Amino acid sequence: VNEVIRMQSGKLCSPGASVFLAGSPVMFPNLKIPKLLEDAGIHVAADELCTSERILAGVPLFEDNSEFAMLRALAEQSHLGCSCPTYADNKRRLDNIMAVMRDRNISGLILHILKGCHPYDICSFKMEQVLRENGFHFLRIETDQSREDSKSLLLRLEAFSAVIQ
């Protein structure tokens, strides 16, 4: 760990474009999107990914100390922490995203959609409309876990970065 810290000391986040990353899960071993964002000089300033919201959903709130109350609180924590358009109040979700983008001075959102992830695919059209109406830039990326489209995605990300800088 100390060696990595020494190697990274003095290296700060690049002054490139800052974006909000939303959408389908990004998790090991499929790190294609984060790698491409880094290669394009894009900094992810905030995210609302399917995988991160449940991890940070908050502390479960128990009504009492019974087994039923504890299991219910854990189930509610997992369900309520999910930002999937299937379960979430999408108007509130979009309002929250735009509030974070305004607070952090982020001008663009990249919506990552894994092929076959229909909830994010379907909600992308309304999300794009609302964000553009509110003055934000929007890029929809539909991909899979293969590396075959990496060059074309990198080109699109570089162009998006140029637009929002």
mmCIF file of N, CA and C in Angstrom, residues 5-109:
data_model
loop_
_atom_site.group_PDB
_atom_site.id
_atom_site.type_symbol
_atom_site.label_atom_id
_atom_site.label_comp_id
_atom_site.label_asym_id
_atom_site.label_seq_id
_atom_site.Cartn_x
_atom_site.Cartn_y
_atom_site.Cartn_z
ATOM 1 N N ILE A 5 0.956 4.373 -2.690
ATOM 2 C CA ILE A 5 0.791 5.766 -2.263
ATOM 3 C C ILE A 5 1.971 6.602 -2.726
ATOM 4 N N ARG A 6 3.191 6.060 -2.595
ATOM 5 C CA ARG A 6 4.380 6.784 -3.060
ATOM 6 C C ARG A 6 4.315 7.028 -4.559
ATOM 7 N N MET A 7 3.892 6.013 -5.308
ATOM 8 C CA MET A 7 3.820 6.151 -6.766
ATOM 9 C C MET A 7 2.774 7.188 -7.172
ATOM 10 N N GLN A 8 1.691 7.285 -6.407
ATOM 11 C CA GLN A 8 0.599 8.184 -6.755
ATOM 12 C C GLN A 8 0.741 9.577 -6.141
ATOM 13 N N SER A 9 1.684 9.761 -5.229
ATOM 14 C CA SER A 9 1.790 11.055 -4.573
ATOM 15 C C SER A 9 2.080 12.143 -5.602
ATOM 16 N N GLY A 10 1.379 13.219 -5.444
ATOM 17 C CA GLY A 10 1.543 14.328 -6.378
ATOM 18 C C GLY A 10 0.643 14.230 -7.591
ATOM 19 N N LYS A 11 0.040 13.063 -7.823
ATOM 20 C CA LYS A 11 -0.858 12.912 -8.966
ATOM 21 C C LYS A 11 -2.277 13.194 -8.493
ATOM 22 N N LEU A 12 -2.860 14.253 -8.964
ATOM 23 C CA LEU A 12 -4.228 14.590 -8.623
ATOM 24 C C LEU A 12 -5.123 14.251 -9.794
ATOM 25 N N CYS A 13 -6.383 14.325 -9.529
ATOM 26 C CA CYS A 13 -7.355 14.067 -10.577
ATOM 27 C C CYS A 13 -7.121 15.048 -11.728
ATOM 28 N N SER A 14 -7.201 14.537 -12.933
ATOM 29 C CA SER A 14 -6.940 15.381 -14.091
ATOM 30 C C SER A 14 -7.970 16.506 -14.171
ATOM 31 N N PRO A 15 -7.585 17.649 -14.731
ATOM 32 C CA PRO A 15 -8.497 18.787 -14.821
ATOM 33 C C PRO A 15 -9.490 18.647 -15.976
ATOM 34 N N GLY A 16 -9.754 17.424 -16.407
ATOM 35 C CA GLY A 16 -10.654 17.215 -17.534
ATOM 36 C C GLY A 16 -12.104 17.465 -17.168
ATOM 37 N N ALA A 17 -12.978 17.070 -18.056
ATOM 38 C CA ALA A 17 -14.411 17.268 -17.878
ATOM 39 C C ALA A 17 -14.928 16.439 -16.711
ATOM 40 N N SER A 18 -15.852 17.019 -15.954
ATOM 41 C CA SER A 18 -16.504 16.303 -14.859
ATOM 42 C C SER A 18 -17.900 15.907 -15.301
ATOM 43 N N VAL A 19 -18.253 14.650 -15.054
ATOM 44 C CA VAL A 19 -19.560 14.146 -15.451
ATOM 45 C C VAL A 19 -20.236 13.426 -14.298
ATOM 46 N N PHE A 20 -21.508 13.225 -14.475
ATOM 47 C CA PHE A 20 -22.323 12.396 -13.590
ATOM 48 C C PHE A 20 -22.518 11.087 -14.332
ATOM 49 N N LEU A 21 -22.184 9.965 -13.708
ATOM 50 C CA LEU A 21 -22.329 8.649 -14.331
ATOM 51 C C LEU A 21 -23.520 7.947 -13.708
ATOM 52 N N ALA A 22 -24.453 7.509 -14.532
ATOM 53 C CA ALA A 22 -25.653 6.837 -14.055
ATOM 54 C C ALA A 22 -25.896 5.589 -14.877
ATOM 55 N N GLY A 23 -26.739 4.709 -14.344
ATOM 56 C CA GLY A 23 -27.179 3.574 -15.134
ATOM 57 C C GLY A 23 -26.856 2.210 -14.590
ATOM 58 N N SER A 24 -26.615 1.310 -15.524
ATOM 59 C CA SER A 24 -26.407 -0.109 -15.234
ATOM 60 C C SER A 24 -25.167 -0.340 -14.375
ATOM 61 N N PRO A 25 -25.087 -1.529 -13.785
ATOM 62 C CA PRO A 25 -23.956 -1.830 -12.903
ATOM 63 C C PRO A 25 -22.602 -1.740 -13.590
ATOM 64 N N VAL A 26 -21.636 -1.227 -12.848
ATOM 65 C CA VAL A 26 -20.235 -1.233 -13.263
ATOM 66 C C VAL A 26 -19.494 -1.923 -12.125
ATOM 67 N N MET A 27 -19.086 -3.155 -12.356
ATOM 68 C CA MET A 27 -18.402 -3.890 -11.302
ATOM 69 C C MET A 27 -17.385 -4.859 -11.892
ATOM 70 N N PHE A 28 -16.418 -5.203 -11.082
ATOM 71 C CA PHE A 28 -15.373 -6.121 -11.490
ATOM 72 C C PHE A 28 -15.995 -7.423 -11.957
ATOM 73 N N PRO A 29 -15.527 -8.001 -13.040
ATOM 74 C CA PRO A 29 -14.360 -7.660 -13.840
ATOM 75 C C PRO A 29 -14.658 -6.734 -15.018
ATOM 76 N N ASN A 30 -15.904 -6.284 -15.159
ATOM 77 C CA ASN A 30 -16.268 -5.427 -16.288
ATOM 78 C C ASN A 30 -16.038 -3.959 -15.937
ATOM 79 N N LEU A 31 -14.808 -3.505 -16.088
ATOM 80 C CA LEU A 31 -14.455 -2.120 -15.787
ATOM 81 C C LEU A 31 -14.165 -1.332 -17.064
ATOM 82 N N LYS A 32 -14.804 -1.756 -18.147
ATOM 83 C CA LYS A 32 -14.575 -1.109 -19.443
ATOM 84 C C LYS A 32 -14.942 0.369 -19.412
ATOM 85 N N ILE A 33 -16.098 0.707 -18.875
ATOM 86 C CA ILE A 33 -16.553 2.101 -18.884
ATOM 87 C C ILE A 33 -15.650 2.999 -18.037
ATOM 88 N N PRO A 34 -15.322 2.629 -16.784
ATOM 89 C CA PRO A 34 -14.396 3.498 -16.035
ATOM 90 C C PRO A 34 -13.044 3.676 -16.719
ATOM 91 N N LYS A 35 -12.530 2.624 -17.339
ATOM 92 C CA LYS A 35 -11.247 2.708 -18.042
ATOM 93 C C LYS A 35 -11.356 3.644 -19.240
ATOM 94 N N LEU A 36 -12.430 3.541 -19.993
ATOM 95 C CA LEU A 36 -12.619 4.421 -21.151
ATOM 96 C C LEU A 36 -12.813 5.881 -20.721
ATOM 97 N N LEU A 37 -13.530 6.094 -19.627
ATOM 98 C CA LEU A 37 -13.701 7.455 -19.115
ATOM 99 C C LEU A 37 -12.347 8.053 -18.748
ATOM 100 N N GLU A 38 -11.531 7.261 -18.086
ATOM 101 C CA GLU A 38 -10.187 7.719 -17.716
ATOM 102 C C GLU A 38 -9.356 8.019 -18.956
ATOM 103 N N ASP A 39 -9.418 7.131 -19.951
ATOM 104 C CA ASP A 39 -8.659 7.332 -21.195
ATOM 105 C C ASP A 39 -9.113 8.593 -21.941
ATOM 106 N N ALA A 40 -10.392 8.929 -21.806
ATOM 107 C CA ALA A 40 -10.928 10.117 -22.485
ATOM 108 C C ALA A 40 -10.684 11.388 -21.681
ATOM 109 N N GLY A 41 -10.076 11.261 -20.510
ATOM 110 C CA GLY A 41 -9.809 12.439 -19.681
ATOM 111 C C GLY A 41 -11.026 12.956 -18.949
ATOM 112 N N ILE A 42 -11.980 12.064 -18.698
ATOM 113 C CA ILE A 42 -13.218 12.447 -18.026
ATOM 114 C C ILE A 42 -13.162 12.017 -16.568
ATOM 115 N N HIS A 43 -13.565 12.932 -15.694
ATOM 116 C CA HIS A 43 -13.602 12.681 -14.252
ATOM 117 C C HIS A 43 -15.050 12.449 -13.830
ATOM 118 N N VAL A 44 -15.311 11.325 -13.160
ATOM 119 C CA VAL A 44 -16.653 11.059 -12.642
ATOM 120 C C VAL A 44 -16.778 11.762 -11.294
ATOM 121 N N ALA A 45 -17.539 12.852 -11.270
ATOM 122 C CA ALA A 45 -17.686 13.661 -10.063
ATOM 123 C C ALA A 45 -18.795 13.138 -9.156
ATOM 124 N N ALA A 46 -19.730 12.385 -9.714
ATOM 125 C CA ALA A 46 -20.820 11.803 -8.935
ATOM 126 C C ALA A 46 -21.400 10.652 -9.743
ATOM 127 N N ASP A 47 -22.064 9.748 -9.037
ATOM 128 C CA ASP A 47 -22.692 8.633 -9.759
ATOM 129 C C ASP A 47 -23.991 8.219 -9.096
ATOM 130 N N GLU A 48 -24.787 7.533 -9.877
ATOM 131 C CA GLU A 48 -26.039 6.952 -9.424
ATOM 132 C C GLU A 48 -26.170 5.653 -10.201
ATOM 133 N N LEU A 49 -25.272 4.740 -9.866
ATOM 134 C CA LEU A 49 -25.247 3.449 -10.545
ATOM 135 C C LEU A 49 -26.044 2.431 -9.743
ATOM 136 N N CYS A 50 -26.556 1.483 -10.449
ATOM 137 C CA CYS A 50 -27.321 0.405 -9.848
ATOM 138 C C CYS A 50 -26.525 -0.270 -8.721
ATOM 139 N N THR A 51 -25.224 -0.366 -8.851
ATOM 140 C CA THR A 51 -24.412 -1.097 -7.883
ATOM 141 C C THR A 51 -24.015 -0.291 -6.663
ATOM 142 N N SER A 52 -23.980 1.023 -6.749
ATOM 143 C CA SER A 52 -23.461 1.787 -5.620
ATOM 144 C C SER A 52 -24.522 2.226 -4.633
ATOM 145 N N GLU A 53 -25.733 2.395 -5.073
ATOM 146 C CA GLU A 53 -26.765 2.918 -4.181
ATOM 147 C C GLU A 53 -27.085 1.967 -3.032
ATOM 148 N N ARG A 54 -27.108 0.674 -3.268
ATOM 149 C CA ARG A 54 -27.457 -0.266 -2.195
ATOM 150 C C ARG A 54 -26.363 -0.370 -1.144
ATOM 151 N N ILE A 55 -25.131 -0.150 -1.550
ATOM 152 C CA ILE A 55 -24.020 -0.245 -0.599
ATOM 153 C C ILE A 55 -24.121 0.867 0.431
ATOM 154 N N LEU A 56 -24.527 2.041 0.010
ATOM 155 C CA LEU A 56 -24.559 3.217 0.876
ATOM 156 C C LEU A 56 -25.984 3.629 1.229
ATOM 157 N N ALA A 57 -26.861 2.660 1.378
ATOM 158 C CA ALA A 57 -28.279 2.966 1.598
ATOM 159 C C ALA A 57 -28.563 3.508 2.992
ATOM 160 N N GLY A 58 -27.635 3.424 3.888
ATOM 161 C CA GLY A 58 -27.862 3.923 5.247
ATOM 162 C C GLY A 58 -28.016 2.791 6.234
ATOM 163 N N VAL A 59 -28.196 3.160 7.466
ATOM 164 C CA VAL A 59 -28.318 2.195 8.553
ATOM 165 C C VAL A 59 -29.752 1.675 8.597
ATOM 166 N N PRO A 60 -29.937 0.340 8.749
ATOM 167 C CA PRO A 60 -31.306 -0.169 8.860
ATOM 168 C C PRO A 60 -31.963 0.338 10.141
ATOM 169 N N LEU A 61 -33.211 0.756 10.028
ATOM 170 C CA LEU A 61 -33.948 1.283 11.179
ATOM 171 C C LEU A 61 -34.933 0.233 11.671
ATOM 172 N N PHE A 62 -34.715 -0.255 12.880
ATOM 173 C CA PHE A 62 -35.551 -1.298 13.462
ATOM 174 C C PHE A 62 -36.700 -0.679 14.247
ATOM 175 N N GLU A 63 -37.894 -1.239 14.087
ATOM 176 C CA GLU A 63 -39.038 -0.783 14.872
ATOM 177 C C GLU A 63 -38.920 -1.278 16.310
ATOM 178 N N ASP A 64 -38.451 -2.490 16.461
ATOM 179 C CA ASP A 64 -38.204 -3.079 17.781
ATOM 180 C C ASP A 64 -37.115 -4.123 17.622
ATOM 181 N N ASN A 65 -36.803 -4.863 18.645
ATOM 182 C CA ASN A 65 -35.698 -5.825 18.589
ATOM 183 C C ASN A 65 -36.127 -7.235 18.212
ATOM 184 N N SER A 66 -37.324 -7.384 17.665
ATOM 185 C CA SER A 66 -37.773 -8.725 17.271
ATOM 186 C C SER A 66 -37.079 -9.150 15.979
ATOM 187 N N GLU A 67 -37.055 -10.453 15.771
ATOM 188 C CA GLU A 67 -36.441 -10.991 14.550
ATOM 189 C C GLU A 67 -37.175 -10.459 13.313
ATOM 190 N N PHE A 68 -38.507 -10.406 13.379
ATOM 191 C CA PHE A 68 -39.303 -9.908 12.260
ATOM 192 C C PHE A 68 -38.933 -8.459 11.924
ATOM 193 N N ALA A 69 -38.820 -7.613 12.942
ATOM 194 C CA ALA A 69 -38.502 -6.200 12.723
ATOM 195 C C ALA A 69 -37.107 -6.039 12.114
ATOM 196 N N MET A 70 -36.164 -6.848 12.568
ATOM 197 C CA MET A 70 -34.796 -6.755 12.011
ATOM 198 C C MET A 70 -34.764 -7.195 10.553
ATOM 199 N N LEU A 71 -35.448 -8.310 10.243
ATOM 200 C CA LEU A 71 -35.477 -8.784 8.854
ATOM 201 C C LEU A 71 -36.202 -7.782 7.955
ATOM 202 N N ARG A 72 -37.292 -7.216 8.462
ATOM 203 C CA ARG A 72 -38.022 -6.211 7.678
ATOM 204 C C ARG A 72 -37.141 -4.991 7.411
ATOM 205 N N ALA A 73 -36.419 -4.523 8.423
ATOM 206 C CA ALA A 73 -35.545 -3.348 8.260
ATOM 207 C C ALA A 73 -34.441 -3.626 7.249
ATOM 208 N N LEU A 74 -33.860 -4.830 7.287
ATOM 209 C CA LEU A 74 -32.813 -5.179 6.319
ATOM 210 C C LEU A 74 -33.377 -5.252 4.901
ATOM 211 N N ALA A 75 -34.579 -5.828 4.765
ATOM 212 C CA ALA A 75 -35.208 -5.911 3.442
ATOM 213 C C ALA A 75 -35.545 -4.518 2.916
ATOM 214 N N GLU A 76 -36.063 -3.650 3.778
ATOM 215 C CA GLU A 76 -36.388 -2.286 3.357
ATOM 216 C C GLU A 76 -35.137 -1.507 2.972
ATOM 217 N N GLN A 77 -34.071 -1.712 3.729
ATOM 218 C CA GLN A 77 -32.810 -1.023 3.408
ATOM 219 C C GLN A 77 -32.341 -1.419 2.016
ATOM 220 N N SER A 78 -32.396 -2.705 1.693
ATOM 221 C CA SER A 78 -31.956 -3.169 0.380
ATOM 222 C C SER A 78 -32.881 -2.661 -0.719
ATOM 223 N N HIS A 79 -34.175 -2.728 -0.499
ATOM 224 C CA HIS A 79 -35.138 -2.315 -1.522
ATOM 225 C C HIS A 79 -35.151 -0.804 -1.709
ATOM 226 N N LEU A 80 -35.187 -0.057 -0.623
ATOM 227 C CA LEU A 80 -35.273 1.398 -0.729
ATOM 228 C C LEU A 80 -33.971 2.012 -1.222
ATOM 229 N N GLY A 81 -32.851 1.300 -1.049
ATOM 230 C CA GLY A 81 -31.575 1.797 -1.535
ATOM 231 C C GLY A 81 -31.374 1.571 -3.018
ATOM 232 N N CYS A 82 -32.275 0.832 -3.637
ATOM 233 C CA CYS A 82 -32.137 0.518 -5.063
ATOM 234 C C CYS A 82 -32.600 1.695 -5.908
ATOM 235 N N SER A 83 -31.757 2.112 -6.831
ATOM 236 C CA SER A 83 -32.105 3.231 -7.702
ATOM 237 C C SER A 83 -32.565 2.768 -9.080
ATOM 238 N N CYS A 84 -32.813 1.482 -9.224
ATOM 239 C CA CYS A 84 -33.278 0.951 -10.505
ATOM 240 C C CYS A 84 -34.602 1.618 -10.874
ATOM 241 N N PRO A 85 -34.757 2.052 -12.116
ATOM 242 C CA PRO A 85 -36.001 2.711 -12.533
ATOM 243 C C PRO A 85 -37.236 1.834 -12.332
ATOM 244 N N THR A 86 -37.050 0.538 -12.192
ATOM 245 C CA THR A 86 -38.183 -0.347 -11.961
ATOM 246 C C THR A 86 -38.816 -0.077 -10.602
ATOM 247 N N TYR A 87 -37.978 0.253 -9.602
ATOM 248 C CA TYR A 87 -38.458 0.415 -8.239
ATOM 249 C C TYR A 87 -38.525 1.861 -7.779
ATOM 250 N N ALA A 88 -37.708 2.710 -8.336
ATOM 251 C CA ALA A 88 -37.564 4.076 -7.829
ATOM 252 C C ALA A 88 -38.657 4.994 -8.378
ATOM 253 N N ASP A 89 -38.940 6.033 -7.633
ATOM 254 C CA ASP A 89 -39.792 7.123 -8.092
ATOM 255 C C ASP A 89 -38.929 7.932 -9.065
ATOM 256 N N ASN A 90 -39.169 7.782 -10.344
ATOM 257 C CA ASN A 90 -38.261 8.339 -11.347
ATOM 258 C C ASN A 90 -38.234 9.866 -11.374
ATOM 259 N N LYS A 91 -39.342 10.522 -11.051
ATOM 260 C CA LYS A 91 -39.309 11.988 -10.998
ATOM 261 C C LYS A 91 -38.392 12.434 -9.861
ATOM 262 N N ARG A 92 -38.543 11.815 -8.705
ATOM 263 C CA ARG A 92 -37.687 12.163 -7.567
ATOM 264 C C ARG A 92 -36.220 11.826 -7.877
ATOM 265 N N ARG A 93 -36.024 10.698 -8.539
ATOM 266 C CA ARG A 93 -34.663 10.280 -8.910
ATOM 267 C C ARG A 93 -34.019 11.312 -9.828
ATOM 268 N N LEU A 94 -34.733 11.757 -10.852
ATOM 269 C CA LEU A 94 -34.207 12.774 -11.770
ATOM 270 C C LEU A 94 -33.969 14.102 -11.059
ATOM 271 N N ASP A 95 -34.886 14.484 -10.162
ATOM 272 C CA ASP A 95 -34.700 15.716 -9.393
ATOM 273 C C ASP A 95 -33.442 15.639 -8.535
ATOM 274 N N ASN A 96 -33.209 14.472 -7.915
ATOM 275 C CA ASN A 96 -32.009 14.284 -7.091
ATOM 276 C C ASN A 96 -30.738 14.362 -7.941
ATOM 277 N N ILE A 97 -30.772 13.738 -9.109
ATOM 278 C CA ILE A 97 -29.609 13.772 -10.008
ATOM 279 C C ILE A 97 -29.306 15.215 -10.410
ATOM 280 N N MET A 98 -30.339 15.957 -10.811
ATOM 281 C CA MET A 98 -30.118 17.339 -11.235
ATOM 282 C C MET A 98 -29.647 18.220 -10.074
ATOM 283 N N ALA A 99 -30.134 17.944 -8.877
ATOM 284 C CA ALA A 99 -29.682 18.720 -7.707
ATOM 285 C C ALA A 99 -28.197 18.486 -7.455
ATOM 286 N N VAL A 100 -27.761 17.240 -7.555
ATOM 287 C CA VAL A 100 -26.334 16.930 -7.373
ATOM 288 C C VAL A 100 -25.515 17.583 -8.481
ATOM 289 N N MET A 101 -26.006 17.531 -9.713
ATOM 290 C CA MET A 101 -25.283 18.132 -10.832
ATOM 291 C C MET A 101 -25.155 19.650 -10.658
ATOM 292 N N ARG A 102 -26.204 20.284 -10.173
ATOM 293 C CA ARG A 102 -26.131 21.731 -9.926
ATOM 294 C C ARG A 102 -25.176 22.039 -8.776
ATOM 295 N N ASP A 103 -25.303 21.289 -7.683
ATOM 296 C CA ASP A 103 -24.461 21.527 -6.500
ATOM 297 C C ASP A 103 -22.980 21.353 -6.802
ATOM 298 N N ARG A 104 -22.653 20.398 -7.656
ATOM 299 C CA ARG A 104 -21.245 20.103 -7.951
ATOM 300 C C ARG A 104 -20.790 20.713 -9.269
ATOM 301 N N ASN A 105 -21.640 21.530 -9.878
ATOM 302 C CA ASN A 105 -21.301 22.210 -11.128
ATOM 303 C C ASN A 105 -20.901 21.220 -12.228
ATOM 304 N N ILE A 106 -21.721 20.180 -12.383
ATOM 305 C CA ILE A 106 -21.502 19.151 -13.406
ATOM 306 C C ILE A 106 -22.436 19.458 -14.572
ATOM 307 N N SER A 107 -21.881 19.553 -15.772
ATOM 308 C CA SER A 107 -22.727 19.951 -16.902
ATOM 309 C C SER A 107 -23.190 18.784 -17.763
ATOM 310 N N GLY A 108 -22.647 17.583 -17.541
ATOM 311 C CA GLY A 108 -23.029 16.468 -18.389
ATOM 312 C C GLY A 108 -23.263 15.178 -17.630
ATOM 313 N N LEU A 109 -24.174 14.365 -18.154
ATOM 314 C CA LEU A 109 -24.473 13.053 -17.587
ATOM 315 C C LEU A 109 -24.228 11.993 -18.637
#
